[in-house]
PDB file of C-alpha atoms in Angstrom:
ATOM      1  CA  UNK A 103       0.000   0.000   0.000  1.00 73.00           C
ATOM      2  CA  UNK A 104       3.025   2.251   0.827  1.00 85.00           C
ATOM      3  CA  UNK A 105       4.897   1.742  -2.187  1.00 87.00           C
ATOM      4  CA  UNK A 106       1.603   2.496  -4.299  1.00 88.00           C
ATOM      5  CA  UNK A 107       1.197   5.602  -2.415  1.00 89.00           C
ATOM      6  CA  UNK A 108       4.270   6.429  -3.072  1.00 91.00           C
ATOM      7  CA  UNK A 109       4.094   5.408  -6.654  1.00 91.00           C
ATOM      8  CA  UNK A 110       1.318   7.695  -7.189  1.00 92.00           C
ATOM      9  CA  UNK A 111       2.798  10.938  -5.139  1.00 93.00           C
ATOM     10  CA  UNK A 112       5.724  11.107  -7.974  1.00 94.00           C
ATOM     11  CA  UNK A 113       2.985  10.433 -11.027  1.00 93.00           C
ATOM     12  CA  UNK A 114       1.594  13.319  -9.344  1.00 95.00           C
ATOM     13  CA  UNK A 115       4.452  15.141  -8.809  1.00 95.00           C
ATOM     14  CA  UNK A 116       6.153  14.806 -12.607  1.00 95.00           C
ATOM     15  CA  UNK A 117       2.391  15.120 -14.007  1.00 95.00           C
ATOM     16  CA  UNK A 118       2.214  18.689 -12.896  1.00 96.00           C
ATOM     17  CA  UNK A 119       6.007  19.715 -13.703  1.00 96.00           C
ATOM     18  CA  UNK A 120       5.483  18.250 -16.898  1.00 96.00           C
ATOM     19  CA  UNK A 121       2.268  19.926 -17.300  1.00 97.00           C
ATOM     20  CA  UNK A 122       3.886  23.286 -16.495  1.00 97.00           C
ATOM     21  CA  UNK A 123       6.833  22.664 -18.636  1.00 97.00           C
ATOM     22  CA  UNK A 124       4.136  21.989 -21.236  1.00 97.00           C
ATOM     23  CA  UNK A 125       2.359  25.163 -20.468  1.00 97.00           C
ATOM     24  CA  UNK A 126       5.522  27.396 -20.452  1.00 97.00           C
ATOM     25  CA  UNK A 127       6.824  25.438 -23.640  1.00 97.00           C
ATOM     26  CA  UNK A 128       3.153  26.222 -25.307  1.00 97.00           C
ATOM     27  CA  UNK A 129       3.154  29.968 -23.996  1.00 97.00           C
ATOM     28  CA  UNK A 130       6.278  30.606 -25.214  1.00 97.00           C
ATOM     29  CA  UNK A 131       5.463  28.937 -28.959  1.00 97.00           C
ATOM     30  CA  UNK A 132       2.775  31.235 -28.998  1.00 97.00           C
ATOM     31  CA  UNK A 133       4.749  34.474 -28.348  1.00 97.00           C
ATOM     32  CA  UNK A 134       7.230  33.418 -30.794  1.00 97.00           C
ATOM     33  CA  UNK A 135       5.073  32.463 -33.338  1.00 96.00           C
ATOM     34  CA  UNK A 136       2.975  36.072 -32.642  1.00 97.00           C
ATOM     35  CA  UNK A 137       6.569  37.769 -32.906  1.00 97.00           C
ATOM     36  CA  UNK A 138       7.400  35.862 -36.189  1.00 95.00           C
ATOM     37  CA  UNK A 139       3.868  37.273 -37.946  1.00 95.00           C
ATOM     38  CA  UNK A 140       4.998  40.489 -36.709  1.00 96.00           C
ATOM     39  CA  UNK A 141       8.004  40.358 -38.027  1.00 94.00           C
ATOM     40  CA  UNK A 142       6.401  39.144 -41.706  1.00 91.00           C
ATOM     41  CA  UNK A 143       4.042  41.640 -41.333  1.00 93.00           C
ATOM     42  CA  UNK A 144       6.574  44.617 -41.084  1.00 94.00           C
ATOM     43  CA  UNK A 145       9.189  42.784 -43.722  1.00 89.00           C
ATOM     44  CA  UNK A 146       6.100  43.014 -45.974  1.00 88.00           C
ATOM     45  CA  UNK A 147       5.035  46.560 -45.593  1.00 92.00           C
ATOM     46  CA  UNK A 148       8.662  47.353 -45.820  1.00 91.00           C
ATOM     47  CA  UNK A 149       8.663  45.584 -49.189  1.00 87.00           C
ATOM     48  CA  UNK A 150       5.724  47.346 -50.559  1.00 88.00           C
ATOM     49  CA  UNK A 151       6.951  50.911 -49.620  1.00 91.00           C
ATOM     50  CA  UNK A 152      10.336  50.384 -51.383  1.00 89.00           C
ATOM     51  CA  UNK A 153       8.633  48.572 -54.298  1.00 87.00           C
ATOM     52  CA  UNK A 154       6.447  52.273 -54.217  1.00 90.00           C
ATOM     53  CA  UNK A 155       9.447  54.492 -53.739  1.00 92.00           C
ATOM     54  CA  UNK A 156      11.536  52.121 -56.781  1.00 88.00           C
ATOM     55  CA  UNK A 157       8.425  53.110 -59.082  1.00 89.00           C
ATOM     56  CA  UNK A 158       8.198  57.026 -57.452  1.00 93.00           C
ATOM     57  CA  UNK A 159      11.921  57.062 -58.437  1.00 93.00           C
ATOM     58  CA  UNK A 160      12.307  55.233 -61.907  1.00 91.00           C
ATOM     59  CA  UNK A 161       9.269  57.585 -62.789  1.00 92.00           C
ATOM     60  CA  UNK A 162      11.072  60.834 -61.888  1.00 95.00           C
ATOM     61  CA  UNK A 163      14.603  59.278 -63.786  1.00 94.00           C
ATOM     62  CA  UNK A 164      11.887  58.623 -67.039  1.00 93.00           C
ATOM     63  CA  UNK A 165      10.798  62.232 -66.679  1.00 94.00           C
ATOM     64  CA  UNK A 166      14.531  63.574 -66.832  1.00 96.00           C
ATOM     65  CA  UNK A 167      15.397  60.985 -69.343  1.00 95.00           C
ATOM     66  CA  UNK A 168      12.167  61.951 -71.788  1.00 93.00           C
ATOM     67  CA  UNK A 169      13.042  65.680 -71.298  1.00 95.00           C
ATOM     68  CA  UNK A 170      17.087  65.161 -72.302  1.00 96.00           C
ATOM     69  CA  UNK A 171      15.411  62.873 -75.380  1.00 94.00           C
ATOM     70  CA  UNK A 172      13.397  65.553 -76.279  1.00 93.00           C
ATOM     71  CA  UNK A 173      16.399  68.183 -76.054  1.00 96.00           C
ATOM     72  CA  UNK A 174      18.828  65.510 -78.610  1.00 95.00           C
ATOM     73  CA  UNK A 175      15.600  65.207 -80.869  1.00 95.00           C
ATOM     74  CA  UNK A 176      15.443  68.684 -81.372  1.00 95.00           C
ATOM     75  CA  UNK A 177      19.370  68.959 -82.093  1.00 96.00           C
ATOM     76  CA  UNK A 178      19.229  66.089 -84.008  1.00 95.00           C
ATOM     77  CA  UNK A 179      16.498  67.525 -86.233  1.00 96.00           C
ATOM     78  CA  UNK A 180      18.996  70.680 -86.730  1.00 96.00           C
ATOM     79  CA  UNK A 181      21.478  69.173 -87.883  1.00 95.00           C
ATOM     80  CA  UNK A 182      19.814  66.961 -90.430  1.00 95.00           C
ATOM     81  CA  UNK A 183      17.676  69.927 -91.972  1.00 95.00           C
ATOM     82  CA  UNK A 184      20.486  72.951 -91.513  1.00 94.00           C
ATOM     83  CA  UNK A 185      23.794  71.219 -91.551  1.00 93.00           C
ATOM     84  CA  UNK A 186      22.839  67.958 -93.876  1.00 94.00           C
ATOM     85  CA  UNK A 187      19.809  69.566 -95.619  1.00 93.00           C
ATOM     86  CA  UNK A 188      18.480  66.482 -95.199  1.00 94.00           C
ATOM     87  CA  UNK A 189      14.408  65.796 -94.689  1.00 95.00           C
ATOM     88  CA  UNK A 190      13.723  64.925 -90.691  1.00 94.00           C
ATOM     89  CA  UNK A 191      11.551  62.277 -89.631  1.00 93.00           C
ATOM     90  CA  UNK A 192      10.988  62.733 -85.900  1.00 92.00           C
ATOM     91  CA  UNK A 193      10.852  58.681 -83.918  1.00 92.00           C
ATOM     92  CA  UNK A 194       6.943  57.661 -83.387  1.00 91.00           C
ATOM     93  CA  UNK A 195       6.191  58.889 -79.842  1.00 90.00           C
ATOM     94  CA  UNK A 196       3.994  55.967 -79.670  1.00 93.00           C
ATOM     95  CA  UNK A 197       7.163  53.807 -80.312  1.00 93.00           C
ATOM     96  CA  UNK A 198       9.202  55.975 -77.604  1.00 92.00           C
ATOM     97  CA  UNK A 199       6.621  55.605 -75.211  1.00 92.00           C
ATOM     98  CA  UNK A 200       6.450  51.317 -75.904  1.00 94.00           C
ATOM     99  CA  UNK A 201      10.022  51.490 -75.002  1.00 92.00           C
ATOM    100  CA  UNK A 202       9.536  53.001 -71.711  1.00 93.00           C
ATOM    101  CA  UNK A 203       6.681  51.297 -70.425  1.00 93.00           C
ATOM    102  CA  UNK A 204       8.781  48.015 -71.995  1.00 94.00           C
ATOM    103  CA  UNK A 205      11.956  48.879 -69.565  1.00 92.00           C
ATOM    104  CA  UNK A 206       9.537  50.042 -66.981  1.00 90.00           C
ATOM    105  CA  UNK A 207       7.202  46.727 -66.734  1.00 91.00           C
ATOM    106  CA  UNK A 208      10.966  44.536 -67.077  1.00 91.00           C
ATOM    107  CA  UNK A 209      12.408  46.652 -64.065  1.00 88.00           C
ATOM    108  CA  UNK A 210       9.069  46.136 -61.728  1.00 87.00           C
ATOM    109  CA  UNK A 211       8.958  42.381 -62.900  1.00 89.00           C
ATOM    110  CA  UNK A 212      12.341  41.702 -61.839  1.00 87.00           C
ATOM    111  CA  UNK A 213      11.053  43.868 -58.254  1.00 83.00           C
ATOM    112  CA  UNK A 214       8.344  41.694 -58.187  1.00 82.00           C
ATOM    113  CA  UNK A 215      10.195  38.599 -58.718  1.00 85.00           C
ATOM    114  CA  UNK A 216      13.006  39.806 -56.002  1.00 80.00           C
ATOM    115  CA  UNK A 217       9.912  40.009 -53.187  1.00 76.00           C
ATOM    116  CA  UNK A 218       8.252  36.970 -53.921  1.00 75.00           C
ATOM    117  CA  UNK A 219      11.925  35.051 -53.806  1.00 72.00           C
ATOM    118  CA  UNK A 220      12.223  37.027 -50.619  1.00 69.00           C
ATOM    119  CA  UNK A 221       8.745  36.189 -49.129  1.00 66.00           C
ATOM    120  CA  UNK A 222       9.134  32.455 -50.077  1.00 70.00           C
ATOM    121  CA  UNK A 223      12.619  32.461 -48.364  1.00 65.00           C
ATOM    122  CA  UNK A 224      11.009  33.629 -45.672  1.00 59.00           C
ATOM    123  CA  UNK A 225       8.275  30.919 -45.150  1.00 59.00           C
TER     124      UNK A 225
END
C-alpha cells in the first residue's frame, strides 16, 4: 500500500512539472510564433513601400530621361535639316513611349520577382 502511495505521489508530482513545462513550452510557442507574424508583417510593408518608392523614383529618372530625349531630338532635327539639308523624320512617340513602359514593366517584374523570392525564403 506504501509503495503504491508512493508510486502515485511522484505520477503526481512529474504530471504537474510536466504539465507546467508543457504550459511554459506552449506559452512561449505562442509568443514566438505572434513575434514571427509580426516580423512578416513589417518585412512586408517594408517591401511594398520600397517597391512604391523604386516606381516614385524610376518615374522621376523617365521624366529627366524623356526631357534630355526631347532636347537631342530637337538637335538632331537641326542638324539633319540645316547642316545635312536632309528631310527629318521625328521617332513615333507611340514607339518611344512602348520602349519606356517596356523597360519600366521589365524593371518592376524583376522587383516583383526579387519580393516573392524574398517572401518564399522567408516561409
Amino acid at each position: 500500500q506504501d509503495n503504491l502511495s508512493s508510486l502515485m505521489q511522484k505520477y503526481a508530482t512529474l504530471d504537474r512539472k510536466y504539465k507546467t513545462e508543457n504550459q511554459e513550452l506552449s506559452e512561449a510557442y505562442q509568443r514566438y510564433t505572434q513575434l514571427f507574424m509580426d516580423l512578416q508583417e513589417k518585412f512586408q510593408h517594408f517591401q511594398r513601400t520600397d517597391a512604391k518608392r523604386f516606381l516614385e523614383i524610376w518615374m522621376m529618372h523617365e521624366r529627366e530621361v524623356k526631357a534630355k530625349l526631347l532636347k537631342c531630338l530637337q538637335a538632331d532635327k537641326i542638324i539633319h535639316e540645316q547642316m545635312l539639308g536632309l528631310l527629318w523624320f521625328p521617332p513615333s512617340e507611340e514607339e518611344l513611349n512602348r520602349m519606356f513602359d517596356y523597360f519600366r514593366e521589365k524593371e518592376m517584374s524583376k522587383v516583383m520577382a526579387k519580393m516573392k523570392l524574398d517572401n518564399t525564403k522567408q516561409e
